[in-house]
Short mmCIF file of C-alpha atoms and ligand atoms in Angstrom, two decimals:
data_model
loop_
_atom_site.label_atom_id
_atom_site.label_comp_id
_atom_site.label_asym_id
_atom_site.label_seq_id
_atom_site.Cartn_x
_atom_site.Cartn_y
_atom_site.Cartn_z
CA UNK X 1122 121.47 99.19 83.77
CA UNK X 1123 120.88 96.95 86.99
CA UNK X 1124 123.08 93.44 86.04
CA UNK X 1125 119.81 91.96 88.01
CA UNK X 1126 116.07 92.57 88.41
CA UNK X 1127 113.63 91.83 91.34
CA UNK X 1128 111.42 88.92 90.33
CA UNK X 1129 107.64 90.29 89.99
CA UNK X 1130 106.80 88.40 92.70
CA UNK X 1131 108.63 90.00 95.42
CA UNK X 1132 108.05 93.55 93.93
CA UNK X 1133 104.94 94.04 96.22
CA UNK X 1134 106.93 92.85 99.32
CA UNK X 1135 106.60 95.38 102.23
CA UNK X 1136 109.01 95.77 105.37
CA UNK X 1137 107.60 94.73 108.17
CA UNK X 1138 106.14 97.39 110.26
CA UNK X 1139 107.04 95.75 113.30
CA UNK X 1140 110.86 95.07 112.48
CA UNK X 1141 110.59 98.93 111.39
CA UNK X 1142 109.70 100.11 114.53
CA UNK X 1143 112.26 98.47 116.48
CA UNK X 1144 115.22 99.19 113.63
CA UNK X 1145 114.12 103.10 114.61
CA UNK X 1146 114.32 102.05 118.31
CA UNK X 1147 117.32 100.16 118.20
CA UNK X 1148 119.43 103.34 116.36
CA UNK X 1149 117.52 105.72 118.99
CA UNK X 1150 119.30 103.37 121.87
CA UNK X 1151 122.63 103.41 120.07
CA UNK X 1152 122.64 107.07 119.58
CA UNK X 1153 122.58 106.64 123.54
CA UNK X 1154 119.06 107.78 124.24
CA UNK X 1155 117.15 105.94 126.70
CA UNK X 1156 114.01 103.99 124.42
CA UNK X 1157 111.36 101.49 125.70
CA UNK X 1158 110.73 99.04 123.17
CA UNK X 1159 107.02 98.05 123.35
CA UNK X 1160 107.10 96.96 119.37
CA UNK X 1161 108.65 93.71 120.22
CA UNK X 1162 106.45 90.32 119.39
CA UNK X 1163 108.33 87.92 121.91
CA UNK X 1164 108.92 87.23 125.47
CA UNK X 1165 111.29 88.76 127.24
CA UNK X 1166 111.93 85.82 129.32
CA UNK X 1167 114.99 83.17 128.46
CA UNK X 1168 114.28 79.89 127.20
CA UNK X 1169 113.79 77.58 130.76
CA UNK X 1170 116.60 75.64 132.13
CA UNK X 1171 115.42 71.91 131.38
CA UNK X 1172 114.65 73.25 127.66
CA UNK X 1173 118.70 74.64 127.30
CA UNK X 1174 119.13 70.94 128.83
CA UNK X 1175 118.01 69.29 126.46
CA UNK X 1176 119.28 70.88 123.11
CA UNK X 1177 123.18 70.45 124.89
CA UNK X 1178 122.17 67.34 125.57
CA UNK X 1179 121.19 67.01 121.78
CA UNK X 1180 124.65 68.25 120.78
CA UNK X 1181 126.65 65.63 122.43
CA UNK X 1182 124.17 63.16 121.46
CA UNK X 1183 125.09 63.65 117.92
CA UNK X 1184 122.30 65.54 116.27
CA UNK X 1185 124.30 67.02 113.58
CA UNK X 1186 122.69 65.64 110.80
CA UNK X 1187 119.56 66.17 108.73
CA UNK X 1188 116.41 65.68 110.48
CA UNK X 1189 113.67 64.27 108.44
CA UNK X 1190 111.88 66.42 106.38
CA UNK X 1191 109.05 66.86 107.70
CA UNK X 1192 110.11 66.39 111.66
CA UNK X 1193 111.45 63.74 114.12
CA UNK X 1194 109.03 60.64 115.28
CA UNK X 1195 109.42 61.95 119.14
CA UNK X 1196 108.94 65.27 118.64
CA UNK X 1197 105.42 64.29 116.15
CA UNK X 1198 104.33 62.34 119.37
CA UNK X 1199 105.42 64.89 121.84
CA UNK X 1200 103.21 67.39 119.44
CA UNK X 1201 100.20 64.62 119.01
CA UNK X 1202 100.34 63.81 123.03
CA UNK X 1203 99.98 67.51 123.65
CA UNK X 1204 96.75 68.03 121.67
CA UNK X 1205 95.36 64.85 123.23
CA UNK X 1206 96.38 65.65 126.34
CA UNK X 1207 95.40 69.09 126.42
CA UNK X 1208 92.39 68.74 124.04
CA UNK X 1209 91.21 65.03 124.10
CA UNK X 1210 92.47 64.44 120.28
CA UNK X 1211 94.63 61.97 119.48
CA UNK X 1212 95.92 63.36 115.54
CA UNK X 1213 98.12 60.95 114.02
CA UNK X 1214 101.73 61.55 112.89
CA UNK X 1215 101.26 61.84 109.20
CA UNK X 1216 99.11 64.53 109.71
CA UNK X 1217 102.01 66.36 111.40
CA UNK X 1218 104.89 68.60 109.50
CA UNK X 1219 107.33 70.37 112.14
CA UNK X 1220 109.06 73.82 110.41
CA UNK X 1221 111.48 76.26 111.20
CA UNK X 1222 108.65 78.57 113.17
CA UNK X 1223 104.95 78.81 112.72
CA UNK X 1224 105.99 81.34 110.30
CA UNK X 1225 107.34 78.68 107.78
CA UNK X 1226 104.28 76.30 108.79
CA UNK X 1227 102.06 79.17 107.39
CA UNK X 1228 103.98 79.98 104.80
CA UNK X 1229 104.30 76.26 103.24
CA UNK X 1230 100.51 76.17 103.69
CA UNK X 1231 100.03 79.28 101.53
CA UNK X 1232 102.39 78.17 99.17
CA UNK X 1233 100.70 74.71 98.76
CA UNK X 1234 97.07 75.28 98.79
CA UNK X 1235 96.92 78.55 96.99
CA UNK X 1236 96.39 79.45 93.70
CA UNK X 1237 96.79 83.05 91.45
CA UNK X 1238 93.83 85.01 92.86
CA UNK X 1239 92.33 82.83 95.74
CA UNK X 1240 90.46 84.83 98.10
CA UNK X 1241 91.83 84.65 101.23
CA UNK X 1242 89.79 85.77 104.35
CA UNK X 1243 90.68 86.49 107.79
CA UNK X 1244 89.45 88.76 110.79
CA UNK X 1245 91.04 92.43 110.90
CA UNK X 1246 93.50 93.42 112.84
CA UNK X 1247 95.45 90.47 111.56
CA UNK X 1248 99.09 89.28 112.29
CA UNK X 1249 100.94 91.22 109.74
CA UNK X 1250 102.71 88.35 108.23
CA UNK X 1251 99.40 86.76 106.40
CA UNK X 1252 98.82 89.22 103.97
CA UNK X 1253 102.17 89.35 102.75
CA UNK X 1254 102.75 85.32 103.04
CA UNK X 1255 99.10 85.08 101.40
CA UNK X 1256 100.21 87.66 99.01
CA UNK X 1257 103.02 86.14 97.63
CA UNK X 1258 101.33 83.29 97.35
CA UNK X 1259 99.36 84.69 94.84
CA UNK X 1260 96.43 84.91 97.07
CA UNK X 1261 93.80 87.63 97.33
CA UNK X 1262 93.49 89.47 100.97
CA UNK X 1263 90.23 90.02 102.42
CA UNK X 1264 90.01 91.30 105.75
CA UNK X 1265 86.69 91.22 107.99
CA UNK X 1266 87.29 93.79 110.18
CA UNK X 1267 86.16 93.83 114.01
CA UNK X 1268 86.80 96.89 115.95
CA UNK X 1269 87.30 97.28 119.79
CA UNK X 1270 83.55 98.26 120.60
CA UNK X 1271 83.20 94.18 118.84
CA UNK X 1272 86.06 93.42 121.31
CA UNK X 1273 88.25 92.79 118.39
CA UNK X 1274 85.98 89.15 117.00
CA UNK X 1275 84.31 88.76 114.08
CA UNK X 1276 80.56 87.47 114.25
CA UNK X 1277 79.25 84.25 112.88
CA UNK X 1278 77.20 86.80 110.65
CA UNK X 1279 79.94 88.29 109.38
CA UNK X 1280 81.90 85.54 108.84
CA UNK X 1281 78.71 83.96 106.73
CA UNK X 1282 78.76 87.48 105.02
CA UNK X 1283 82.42 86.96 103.56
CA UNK X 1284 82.44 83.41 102.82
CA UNK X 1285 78.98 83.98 101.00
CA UNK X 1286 80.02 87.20 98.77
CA UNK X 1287 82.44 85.09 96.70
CA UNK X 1288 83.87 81.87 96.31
CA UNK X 1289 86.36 81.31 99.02
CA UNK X 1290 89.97 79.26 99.18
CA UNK X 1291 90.66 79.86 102.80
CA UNK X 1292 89.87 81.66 106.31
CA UNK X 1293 92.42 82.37 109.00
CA UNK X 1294 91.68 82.35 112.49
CA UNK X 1295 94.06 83.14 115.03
CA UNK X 1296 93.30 83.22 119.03
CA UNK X 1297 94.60 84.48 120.97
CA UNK X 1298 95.37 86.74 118.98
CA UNK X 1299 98.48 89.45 117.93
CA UNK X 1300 98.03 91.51 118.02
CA UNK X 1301 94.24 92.29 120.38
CA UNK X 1302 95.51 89.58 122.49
CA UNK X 1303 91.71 88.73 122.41
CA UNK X 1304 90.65 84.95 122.68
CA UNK X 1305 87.28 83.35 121.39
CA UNK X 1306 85.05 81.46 124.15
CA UNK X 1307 84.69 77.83 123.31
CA UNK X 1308 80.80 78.88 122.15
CA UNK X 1309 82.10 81.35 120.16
CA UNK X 1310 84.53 79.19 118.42
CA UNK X 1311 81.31 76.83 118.05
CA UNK X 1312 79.19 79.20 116.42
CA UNK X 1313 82.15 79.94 113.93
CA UNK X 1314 82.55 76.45 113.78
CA UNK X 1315 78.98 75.75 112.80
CA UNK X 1316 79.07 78.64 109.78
CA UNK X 1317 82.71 77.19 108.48
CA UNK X 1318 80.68 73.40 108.32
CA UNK X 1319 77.90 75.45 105.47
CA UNK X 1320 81.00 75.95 103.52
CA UNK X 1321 82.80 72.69 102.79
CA UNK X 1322 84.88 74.21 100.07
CA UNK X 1323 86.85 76.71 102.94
CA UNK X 1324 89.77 75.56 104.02
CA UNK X 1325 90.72 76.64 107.64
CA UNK X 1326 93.73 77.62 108.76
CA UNK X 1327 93.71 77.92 112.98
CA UNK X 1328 96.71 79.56 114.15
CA UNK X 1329 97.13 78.84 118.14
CA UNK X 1330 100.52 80.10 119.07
CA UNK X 1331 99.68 82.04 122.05
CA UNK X 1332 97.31 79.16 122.89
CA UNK X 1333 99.55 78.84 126.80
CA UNK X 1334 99.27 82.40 127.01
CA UNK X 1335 95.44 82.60 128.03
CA UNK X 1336 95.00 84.56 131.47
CA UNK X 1337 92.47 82.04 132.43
CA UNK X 1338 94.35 79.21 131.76
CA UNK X 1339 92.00 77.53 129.88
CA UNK X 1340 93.65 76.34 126.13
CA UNK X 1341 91.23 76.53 123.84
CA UNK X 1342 91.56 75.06 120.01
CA UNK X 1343 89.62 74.30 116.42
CA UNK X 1344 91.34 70.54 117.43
CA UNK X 1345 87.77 69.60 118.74
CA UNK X 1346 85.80 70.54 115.95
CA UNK X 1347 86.51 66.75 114.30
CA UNK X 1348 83.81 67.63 111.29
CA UNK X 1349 86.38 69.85 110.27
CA UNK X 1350 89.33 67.90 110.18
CA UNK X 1351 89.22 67.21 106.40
CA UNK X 1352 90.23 71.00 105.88
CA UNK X 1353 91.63 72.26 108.96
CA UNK X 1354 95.14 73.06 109.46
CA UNK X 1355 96.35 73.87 113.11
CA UNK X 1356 99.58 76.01 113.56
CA UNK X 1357 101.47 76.31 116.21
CA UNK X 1358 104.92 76.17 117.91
CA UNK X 1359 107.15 76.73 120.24
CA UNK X 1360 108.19 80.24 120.14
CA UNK X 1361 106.03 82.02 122.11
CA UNK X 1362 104.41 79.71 125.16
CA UNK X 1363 108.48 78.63 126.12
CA UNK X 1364 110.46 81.77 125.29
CA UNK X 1365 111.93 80.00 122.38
CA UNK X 1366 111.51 82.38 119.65
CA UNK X 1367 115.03 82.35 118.41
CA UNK X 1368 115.28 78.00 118.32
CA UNK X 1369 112.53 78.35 115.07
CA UNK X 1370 110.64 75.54 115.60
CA UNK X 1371 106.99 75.28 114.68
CA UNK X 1372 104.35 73.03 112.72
CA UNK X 1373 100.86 71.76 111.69
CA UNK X 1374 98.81 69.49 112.04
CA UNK X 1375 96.42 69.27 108.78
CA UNK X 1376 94.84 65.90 106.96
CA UNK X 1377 97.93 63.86 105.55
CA UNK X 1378 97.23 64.89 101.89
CA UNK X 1379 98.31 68.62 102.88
CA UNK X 1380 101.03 67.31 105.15
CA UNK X 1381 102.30 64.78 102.43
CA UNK X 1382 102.57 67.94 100.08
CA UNK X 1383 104.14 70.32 102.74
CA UNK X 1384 107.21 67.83 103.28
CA UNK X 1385 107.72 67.52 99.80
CA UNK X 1386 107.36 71.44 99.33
CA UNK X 1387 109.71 71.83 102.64
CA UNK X 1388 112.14 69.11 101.66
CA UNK X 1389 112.92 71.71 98.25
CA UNK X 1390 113.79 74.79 100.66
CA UNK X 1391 114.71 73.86 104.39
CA UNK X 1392 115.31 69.98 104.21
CA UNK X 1393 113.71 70.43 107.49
CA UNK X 1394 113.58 72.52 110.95
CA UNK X 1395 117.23 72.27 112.93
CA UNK X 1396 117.94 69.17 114.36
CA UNK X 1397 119.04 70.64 117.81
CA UNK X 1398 115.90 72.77 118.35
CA UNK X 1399 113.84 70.07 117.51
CA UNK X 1400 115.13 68.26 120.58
CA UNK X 1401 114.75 70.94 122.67
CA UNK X 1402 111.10 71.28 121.50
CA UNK X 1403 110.47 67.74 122.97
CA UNK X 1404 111.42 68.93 125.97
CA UNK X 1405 109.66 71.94 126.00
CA UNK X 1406 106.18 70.12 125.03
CA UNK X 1407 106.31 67.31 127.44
CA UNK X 1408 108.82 68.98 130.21
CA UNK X 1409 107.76 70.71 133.63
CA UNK X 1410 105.02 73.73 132.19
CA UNK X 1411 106.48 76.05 135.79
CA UNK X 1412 108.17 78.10 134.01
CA UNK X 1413 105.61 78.89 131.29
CA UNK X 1414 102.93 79.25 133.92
CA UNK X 1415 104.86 82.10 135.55
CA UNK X 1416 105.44 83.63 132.10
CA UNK X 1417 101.81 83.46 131.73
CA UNK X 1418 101.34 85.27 134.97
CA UNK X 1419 103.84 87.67 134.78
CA UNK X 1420 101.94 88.60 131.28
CA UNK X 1421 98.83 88.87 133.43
CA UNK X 1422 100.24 91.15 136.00
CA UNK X 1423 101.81 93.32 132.84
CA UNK X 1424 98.45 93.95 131.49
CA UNK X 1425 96.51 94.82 134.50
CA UNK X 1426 99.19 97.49 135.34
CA UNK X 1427 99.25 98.58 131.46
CA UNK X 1428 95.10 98.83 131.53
CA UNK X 1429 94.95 100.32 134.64
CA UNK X 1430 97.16 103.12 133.43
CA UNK X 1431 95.15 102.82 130.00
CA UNK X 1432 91.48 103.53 131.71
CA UNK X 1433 92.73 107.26 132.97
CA UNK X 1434 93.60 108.31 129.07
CA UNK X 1435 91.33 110.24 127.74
CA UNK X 1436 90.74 109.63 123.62
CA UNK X 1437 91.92 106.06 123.99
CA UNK X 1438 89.78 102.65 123.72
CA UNK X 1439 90.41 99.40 123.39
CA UNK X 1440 88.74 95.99 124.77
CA UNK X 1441 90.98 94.18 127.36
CA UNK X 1442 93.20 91.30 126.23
CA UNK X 1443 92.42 88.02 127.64
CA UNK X 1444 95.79 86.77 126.66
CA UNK X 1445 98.85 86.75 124.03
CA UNK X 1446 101.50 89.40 124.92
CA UNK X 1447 99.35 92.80 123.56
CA UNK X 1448 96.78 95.45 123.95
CA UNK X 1449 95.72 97.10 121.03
CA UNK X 1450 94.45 100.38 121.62
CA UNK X 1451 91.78 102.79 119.36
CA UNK X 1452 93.36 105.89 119.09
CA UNK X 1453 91.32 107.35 116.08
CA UNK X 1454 89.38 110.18 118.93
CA UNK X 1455 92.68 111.31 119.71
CA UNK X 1456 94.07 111.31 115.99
CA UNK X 1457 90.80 113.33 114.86
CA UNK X 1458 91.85 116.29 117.68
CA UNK X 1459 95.35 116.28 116.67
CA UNK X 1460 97.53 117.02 113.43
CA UNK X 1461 98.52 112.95 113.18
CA UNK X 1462 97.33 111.83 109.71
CA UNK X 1463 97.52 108.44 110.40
CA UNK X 1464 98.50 105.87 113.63
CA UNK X 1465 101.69 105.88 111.48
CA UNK X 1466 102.35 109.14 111.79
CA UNK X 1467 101.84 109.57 115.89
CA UNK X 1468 104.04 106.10 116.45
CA UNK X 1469 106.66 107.88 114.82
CA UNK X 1470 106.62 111.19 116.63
CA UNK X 1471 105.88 109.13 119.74
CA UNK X 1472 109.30 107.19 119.26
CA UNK X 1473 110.84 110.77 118.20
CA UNK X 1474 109.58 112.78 121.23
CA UNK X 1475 108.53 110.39 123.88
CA UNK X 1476 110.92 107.54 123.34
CA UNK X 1477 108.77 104.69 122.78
CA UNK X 1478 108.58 102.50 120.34
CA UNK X 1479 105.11 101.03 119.54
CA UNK X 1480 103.77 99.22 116.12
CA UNK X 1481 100.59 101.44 114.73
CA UNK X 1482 97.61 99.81 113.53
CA UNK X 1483 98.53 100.03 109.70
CA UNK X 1484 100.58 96.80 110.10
CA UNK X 1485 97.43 94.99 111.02
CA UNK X 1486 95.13 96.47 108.48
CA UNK X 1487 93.55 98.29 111.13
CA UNK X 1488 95.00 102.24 110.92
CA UNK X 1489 93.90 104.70 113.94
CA UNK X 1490 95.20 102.15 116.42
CA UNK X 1491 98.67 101.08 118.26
CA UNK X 1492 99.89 97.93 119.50
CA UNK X 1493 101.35 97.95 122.89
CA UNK X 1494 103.94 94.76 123.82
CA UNK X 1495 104.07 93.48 127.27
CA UNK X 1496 107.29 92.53 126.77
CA UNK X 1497 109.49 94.76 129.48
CA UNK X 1498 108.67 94.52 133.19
CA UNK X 1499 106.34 96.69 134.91
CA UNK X 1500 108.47 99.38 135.80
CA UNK X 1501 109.33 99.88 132.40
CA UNK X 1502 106.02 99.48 131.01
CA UNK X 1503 104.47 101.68 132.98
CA UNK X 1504 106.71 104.33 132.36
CA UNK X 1505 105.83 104.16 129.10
CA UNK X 1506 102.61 103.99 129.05
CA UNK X 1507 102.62 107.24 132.02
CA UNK X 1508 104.79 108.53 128.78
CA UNK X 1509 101.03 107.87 126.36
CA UNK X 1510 99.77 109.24 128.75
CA UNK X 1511 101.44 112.40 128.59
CA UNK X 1512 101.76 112.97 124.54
CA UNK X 1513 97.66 112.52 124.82
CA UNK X 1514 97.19 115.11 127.10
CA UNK X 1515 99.84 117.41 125.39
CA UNK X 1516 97.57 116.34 122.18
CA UNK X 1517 94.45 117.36 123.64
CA UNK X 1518 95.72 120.26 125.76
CA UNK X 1519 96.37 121.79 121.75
CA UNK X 1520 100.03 121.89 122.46
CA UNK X 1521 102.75 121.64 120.14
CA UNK X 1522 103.21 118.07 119.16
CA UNK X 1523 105.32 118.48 116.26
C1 PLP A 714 99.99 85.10 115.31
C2 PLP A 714 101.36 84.60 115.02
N1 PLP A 714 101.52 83.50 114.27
C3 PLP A 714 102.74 83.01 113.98
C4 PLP A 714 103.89 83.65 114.43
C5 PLP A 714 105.22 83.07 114.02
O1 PLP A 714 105.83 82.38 115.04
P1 PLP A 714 107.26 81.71 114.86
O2 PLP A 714 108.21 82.54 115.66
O3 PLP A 714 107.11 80.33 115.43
O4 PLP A 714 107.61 81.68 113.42
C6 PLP A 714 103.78 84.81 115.20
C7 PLP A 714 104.99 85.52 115.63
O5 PLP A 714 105.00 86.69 115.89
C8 PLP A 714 102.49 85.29 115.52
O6 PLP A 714 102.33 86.39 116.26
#
């Protein structure tokens, strides 16, 4: 007999599809074959200069010791200026709580505001993450789904649909998104707006991570949408917009009653996000935005030269990101000519015989599809997307794929 057992609550836990894919990459490369990793959710770019600055800066400042709970006074005001600055909303700082990553933002949110078998709804695909975090939590799942003829965004109709079939706890939103890399227009995010205000008993969670990584520059947010303030929680951080995904620093801003509640939750497991990182965050948030400009742009070039290689595939469809670091292609036409029995099935084979690694559409509770990272430069990407190209036509030529 086992001298321990697995707690019922983390029986249900899955691996992550994502961190799958690139495990299966990563032994590929050490067995010394040559892989492209396209599975990978974060820039490829270091952390800018001023940023690394700061956090050395930090160290011989003395910030060795226990940040407050729920996140340093400069970095709350760096956090509130940005949203005012950027969005002409001034929050206030007991409405902000700064985690270790977005991740643990969400997660504290989940674990605070839901109860054993709160319905939980959110566009499909989804990031992976919020069904398990929302899972855990005790929450139930519902996804809306929105395919790529819809370019990957729910209606207002449809959202009305699932908040009306039963009584609701919560919607996520997250634009741009991972992984369709799509972004709502402001009218759209209105019109959603406008259904969430006939249902005062949702609360909304808007995650806004890739919000700097829009191709048209413009940063759009739920921050504006004041009538919803009294059950809107805004996630971001600074992982993704400043190449800072390994510093884990993210947060919300929510009404104070939530944010009271997420310190104290927070204060049990984390005592709060690294003190270091935290400094460097300032800096990232109110420092010179170059650097993340010519992220942004070097994003934009990736994805013209992916979707220009994308158009010539026959059996492939998807609707063109608009920002984030993904496209997320339909590849059900080509599954339905081939042997595949699922998108999980042909990103395996495609990491087997065309080394490339890719996450299928299972991990965003959409199946038949793949998500493609920008995250190499464009030699490399194209060559692996020349290399899609290829295991289609072998797939549709009737050759043997297995
Ligand atoms: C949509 C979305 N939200 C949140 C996160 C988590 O970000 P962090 O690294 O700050 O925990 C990610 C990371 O992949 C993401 O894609």
């Amino acid at each position: 007999m086992s001298p321990f057992s697995f707690s019922d609550r983390v029986r249900t836990l899955r691996e992550s599809t994502t961190i799958m894919m690139s495990r299966l990459s990563r032994e590929k490369a050490e067995r010394g074959e040559s892989v492209i990793n396209l599975s990978l959710g974060e820039p490829d770019f270091n952390t800018p200069s001023h940023i690394r600055a700061a956090a050395k800066a930090a160290i011989d400042a003395g910030y060795s010791h226990y940040p407050p709970v729920s996140g340093y006074a400069e970095l709350k005001a760096a956090i509130i200026d940005k949203y005012e600055r950027e969005q002409g909303i001034r929050f206030r700082p007991e409405q902000v709580v700064v985690s270790t990553g977005a991740k643990q933002a969400l997660a504290n949110l989940f674990q605070i505001l839901l109860n054993k078998g709160d319905r939980v709804v959110a566009p499909a695909p989804y990031w992976v993450s919020y069904f398990d975090m929302v899972t855990l939590a005790g929450g139930t799942f519902v996804p809306i789904p929105a395919g790529a003829d819809a370019d990957y965004k729910v209606t207002p109709e449809q959202l009305d649909a699932a908040l009306s079939e039963a009584p609701t706890r919560m919607v996520i939103l997250n634009s741009p998104s991972n992984p369709t890399g799509m972004i709502y227009t402001r009218e759209e995010m209105g019109a959603l707006a406008e259904v969430l205000a006939k249902h005062p008993e949702v609360f909304i969670i808007s995650d806004e991570i890739y919000d700097w990584l829009a191709f048209d520059g413009e940063l759009r947010s739920m921050a504006p949408f004041t009538a919803l303030h009294d059950r809107l929680a805004i996630v971001n951080g600074v992982s993704k917009s400043y190449a800072m995904t390994g510093w884990r620093i993210g947060y919300f801003i929510g009404p104070p009653a939530v944010a009271r509640m997420a310190e104290k939750f927070q204060g049990q497991f984390t005592s709060g996000a690294c003190s270091i990182s935290q400094q460097a965050a300032i800096a990232a948030l109110s420092g010179d935005h170059g650097p993340t400009i010519a992220m942004r742009e070097a994003f934009r070039q990736r994805r013209d030269a992916a979707t220009a290689i994308l158009d010539t595939i026959p059996g492939v469809k998807y609707a063109r990101p608009q920002g984030a670091m993904y496209v997320f292609i339909d590849i059900r036409e080509l599954l339905r000519q081939s042997d595949f029995s699922s998108s999980l099935d042909f990103a395996l084979w495609f990491l087997e015989r065309h080394n490339v690694s890719t996450v299928p559409g299972e991990a965003f509770g959409m199946p038949g599809h793949l998500r493609i990272s920008f995250a190499a430069d464009i030699p490399t990407l194209t060559s692996a997307i020349h290399r899609l190209a290829d295991a289609c036509q072998s797939i549709l030529n009737h050759a043997d794929v297995s």
